[in-house]
């Protein structure tokens, strides 16, 4: 069944994003202003990319001119919005039919370059992009002696049992 790996990926993304926000919020006072700024920029970048591709999947225009916010939102605002978008992706994937994952979507990158990806490729990109940058955020925490949240697929599967 084609939907299953996508459903598992977006569910894992939602779980890992939640864990990262909890770790960041719990340890924010241990980060220097510079490290906190890096952490916020990473979290914001992940979220903005998620939102941009959410709009592409919906066939809707977005107002982002870059893969980051023009003004940095507060951590709790960003966490709440991330949770909403992650929930949307989980719901969206569960609503797709098997052949929908292969449907091409035409869109324009924030650079202005036209692009085409299938729905499945977009979902895969969102999940892999978030995974990569959660690793960046985890490294910021680790450099300060803070244990980041677990975010591997095996951790997700273990937590689900």
mmCIF file of C-alpha atoms in Angstrom:
data_model
loop_
_atom_site.group_PDB
_atom_site.id
_atom_site.type_symbol
_atom_site.label_atom_id
_atom_site.label_comp_id
_atom_site.label_asym_id
_atom_site.label_seq_id
_atom_site.Cartn_x
_atom_site.Cartn_y
_atom_site.Cartn_z
ATOM 1 C CA UNK A 1 0.000 0.000 0.000
ATOM 2 C CA UNK A 2 1.612 3.235 -1.195
ATOM 3 C CA UNK A 3 0.045 5.516 1.439
ATOM 4 C CA UNK A 4 1.579 3.697 4.429
ATOM 5 C CA UNK A 5 5.200 4.912 4.202
ATOM 6 C CA UNK A 6 4.056 8.501 3.637
ATOM 7 C CA UNK A 7 1.634 8.284 6.550
ATOM 8 C CA UNK A 8 4.389 6.914 8.763
ATOM 9 C CA UNK A 9 6.820 9.640 7.668
ATOM 10 C CA UNK A 10 4.459 12.525 8.413
ATOM 11 C CA UNK A 11 3.438 10.961 11.738
ATOM 12 C CA UNK A 12 7.102 10.624 12.670
ATOM 13 C CA UNK A 13 7.743 14.230 11.598
ATOM 14 C CA UNK A 14 4.925 15.437 13.836
ATOM 15 C CA UNK A 15 6.277 13.394 16.770
ATOM 16 C CA UNK A 16 9.885 14.554 16.240
ATOM 17 C CA UNK A 17 8.901 18.210 15.793
ATOM 18 C CA UNK A 18 6.936 18.068 19.040
ATOM 19 C CA UNK A 19 9.908 16.581 20.878
ATOM 20 C CA UNK A 20 12.289 19.205 19.531
ATOM 21 C CA UNK A 21 10.011 22.062 20.573
ATOM 22 C CA UNK A 22 9.683 20.544 24.053
ATOM 23 C CA UNK A 23 13.487 20.237 24.336
ATOM 24 C CA UNK A 24 14.044 23.769 23.049
ATOM 25 C CA UNK A 25 11.421 25.255 25.362
ATOM 26 C CA UNK A 26 12.681 23.316 28.392
ATOM 27 C CA UNK A 27 16.306 24.385 27.813
ATOM 28 C CA UNK A 28 15.982 27.841 26.290
ATOM 29 C CA UNK A 29 17.416 29.502 29.397
ATOM 30 C CA UNK A 30 20.620 27.452 28.977
ATOM 31 C CA UNK A 31 21.278 28.864 25.505
ATOM 32 C CA UNK A 32 23.159 32.079 24.876
ATOM 33 C CA UNK A 33 21.243 34.742 22.948
ATOM 34 C CA UNK A 34 23.249 33.798 19.845
ATOM 35 C CA UNK A 35 22.495 30.084 20.210
ATOM 36 C CA UNK A 36 18.832 30.805 20.926
ATOM 37 C CA UNK A 37 18.727 32.918 17.766
ATOM 38 C CA UNK A 38 20.231 30.071 15.727
ATOM 39 C CA UNK A 39 17.696 27.650 17.232
ATOM 40 C CA UNK A 40 14.772 29.964 16.394
ATOM 41 C CA UNK A 41 16.037 30.457 12.847
ATOM 42 C CA UNK A 42 16.296 26.685 12.334
ATOM 43 C CA UNK A 43 12.807 26.071 13.735
ATOM 44 C CA UNK A 44 11.365 28.925 11.691
ATOM 45 C CA UNK A 45 13.041 27.711 8.489
ATOM 46 C CA UNK A 46 11.644 24.192 8.913
ATOM 47 C CA UNK A 47 8.188 25.613 9.519
ATOM 48 C CA UNK A 48 8.203 28.090 6.649
ATOM 49 C CA UNK A 49 9.271 25.383 4.176
ATOM 50 C CA UNK A 50 6.474 23.174 5.526
ATOM 51 C CA UNK A 51 4.005 26.015 4.984
ATOM 52 C CA UNK A 52 5.252 26.842 1.497
ATOM 53 C CA UNK A 53 4.853 23.239 0.351
ATOM 54 C CA UNK A 54 1.499 22.972 2.122
ATOM 55 C CA UNK A 55 0.335 25.803 -0.122
ATOM 56 C CA UNK A 56 1.793 24.087 -3.206
ATOM 57 C CA UNK A 57 -0.082 20.891 -2.355
ATOM 58 C CA UNK A 58 -3.293 22.882 -1.961
ATOM 59 C CA UNK A 59 -2.712 24.798 -5.194
ATOM 60 C CA UNK A 60 -2.785 28.069 -3.268
ATOM 61 C CA UNK A 61 -0.441 31.052 -3.475
ATOM 62 C CA UNK A 62 1.662 31.914 -0.451
ATOM 63 C CA UNK A 63 3.148 35.197 0.714
ATOM 64 C CA UNK A 64 6.649 33.920 1.534
ATOM 65 C CA UNK A 65 9.461 35.582 -0.411
ATOM 66 C CA UNK A 66 12.106 33.399 1.204
ATOM 67 C CA UNK A 67 12.318 30.148 3.175
ATOM 68 C CA UNK A 68 12.167 32.058 6.472
ATOM 69 C CA UNK A 69 9.886 34.528 8.181
ATOM 70 C CA UNK A 70 10.467 38.231 7.728
ATOM 71 C CA UNK A 71 9.939 38.671 11.468
ATOM 72 C CA UNK A 72 10.854 35.927 13.918
ATOM 73 C CA UNK A 73 7.779 34.646 15.777
ATOM 74 C CA UNK A 74 7.839 33.834 19.484
ATOM 75 C CA UNK A 75 8.738 30.237 20.318
ATOM 76 C CA UNK A 76 5.252 29.293 21.547
ATOM 77 C CA UNK A 77 3.601 30.851 18.493
ATOM 78 C CA UNK A 78 5.981 28.925 16.252
ATOM 79 C CA UNK A 79 5.367 25.699 18.202
ATOM 80 C CA UNK A 80 1.587 26.087 17.922
ATOM 81 C CA UNK A 81 1.733 26.827 14.207
ATOM 82 C CA UNK A 82 4.099 23.907 13.623
ATOM 83 C CA UNK A 83 1.706 21.565 15.429
ATOM 84 C CA UNK A 84 -1.187 22.800 13.251
ATOM 85 C CA UNK A 85 0.761 22.284 10.027
ATOM 86 C CA UNK A 86 2.054 18.878 11.131
ATOM 87 C CA UNK A 87 -1.524 17.852 11.943
ATOM 88 C CA UNK A 88 -2.555 19.104 8.498
ATOM 89 C CA UNK A 89 0.092 16.937 6.788
ATOM 90 C CA UNK A 90 -1.026 13.852 8.723
ATOM 91 C CA UNK A 91 -4.657 14.493 7.772
ATOM 92 C CA UNK A 92 -3.758 15.372 4.180
ATOM 93 C CA UNK A 93 -1.788 12.171 3.587
ATOM 94 C CA UNK A 94 -4.589 10.068 5.045
ATOM 95 C CA UNK A 95 -7.050 11.716 2.641
ATOM 96 C CA UNK A 96 -5.076 10.893 -0.509
ATOM 97 C CA UNK A 97 -5.859 8.008 -2.810
ATOM 98 C CA UNK A 98 -3.024 5.742 -3.900
ATOM 99 C CA UNK A 99 -2.615 7.345 -7.343
ATOM 100 C CA UNK A 100 -2.641 10.887 -5.879
ATOM 101 C CA UNK A 101 0.965 10.473 -4.694
ATOM 102 C CA UNK A 102 2.119 10.348 -8.325
ATOM 103 C CA UNK A 103 0.169 13.433 -9.404
ATOM 104 C CA UNK A 104 2.518 16.224 -10.549
ATOM 105 C CA UNK A 105 2.224 19.690 -9.037
ATOM 106 C CA UNK A 106 3.576 22.743 -10.850
ATOM 107 C CA UNK A 107 4.740 25.603 -8.643
ATOM 108 C CA UNK A 108 7.358 28.319 -8.378
ATOM 109 C CA UNK A 109 10.205 28.286 -5.848
ATOM 110 C CA UNK A 110 10.716 31.418 -3.754
ATOM 111 C CA UNK A 111 13.721 32.103 -6.022
ATOM 112 C CA UNK A 112 11.277 32.476 -8.927
ATOM 113 C CA UNK A 113 12.347 29.267 -10.638
ATOM 114 C CA UNK A 114 9.448 27.112 -11.898
ATOM 115 C CA UNK A 115 9.327 23.551 -10.634
ATOM 116 C CA UNK A 116 7.353 20.342 -10.838
ATOM 117 C CA UNK A 117 7.214 17.615 -8.205
ATOM 118 C CA UNK A 118 4.728 14.865 -7.516
ATOM 119 C CA UNK A 119 2.634 15.017 -4.355
ATOM 120 C CA UNK A 120 4.680 12.127 -3.003
ATOM 121 C CA UNK A 121 7.968 13.901 -3.749
ATOM 122 C CA UNK A 122 6.736 17.028 -1.960
ATOM 123 C CA UNK A 123 5.723 15.029 1.105
ATOM 124 C CA UNK A 124 9.052 13.214 1.070
ATOM 125 C CA UNK A 125 10.898 16.527 0.715
ATOM 126 C CA UNK A 126 9.046 18.084 3.661
ATOM 127 C CA UNK A 127 9.839 15.084 5.868
ATOM 128 C CA UNK A 128 13.508 14.800 4.874
ATOM 129 C CA UNK A 129 14.063 18.557 5.050
ATOM 130 C CA UNK A 130 12.650 18.666 8.568
ATOM 131 C CA UNK A 131 14.757 15.677 9.588
ATOM 132 C CA UNK A 132 17.944 17.326 8.339
ATOM 133 C CA UNK A 133 17.308 20.586 10.162
ATOM 134 C CA UNK A 134 16.137 18.927 13.379
ATOM 135 C CA UNK A 135 19.637 17.443 13.348
ATOM 136 C CA UNK A 136 21.060 20.959 13.093
ATOM 137 C CA UNK A 137 18.953 22.068 16.045
ATOM 138 C CA UNK A 138 19.977 18.993 18.018
ATOM 139 C CA UNK A 139 23.627 19.856 17.393
ATOM 140 C CA UNK A 140 23.074 23.356 18.817
ATOM 141 C CA UNK A 141 21.664 21.765 21.973
ATOM 142 C CA UNK A 142 24.432 19.162 22.179
ATOM 143 C CA UNK A 143 27.141 21.827 21.919
ATOM 144 C CA UNK A 144 25.704 23.284 25.124
ATOM 145 C CA UNK A 145 25.636 19.889 26.862
ATOM 146 C CA UNK A 146 21.869 19.517 26.412
ATOM 147 C CA UNK A 147 20.459 16.173 25.329
ATOM 148 C CA UNK A 148 18.145 16.778 22.363
ATOM 149 C CA UNK A 149 14.895 14.911 21.890
ATOM 150 C CA UNK A 150 14.940 11.512 20.273
ATOM 151 C CA UNK A 151 14.019 11.786 16.623
ATOM 152 C CA UNK A 152 14.980 8.628 14.758
ATOM 153 C CA UNK A 153 12.526 6.295 13.074
ATOM 154 C CA UNK A 154 13.475 3.550 15.545
ATOM 155 C CA UNK A 155 12.784 5.958 18.423
ATOM 156 C CA UNK A 156 9.401 6.779 16.892
ATOM 157 C CA UNK A 157 8.502 3.136 16.452
ATOM 158 C CA UNK A 158 9.595 2.340 20.007
ATOM 159 C CA UNK A 159 7.549 5.255 21.396
ATOM 160 C CA UNK A 160 4.503 4.081 19.428
ATOM 161 C CA UNK A 161 4.487 0.649 21.109
#
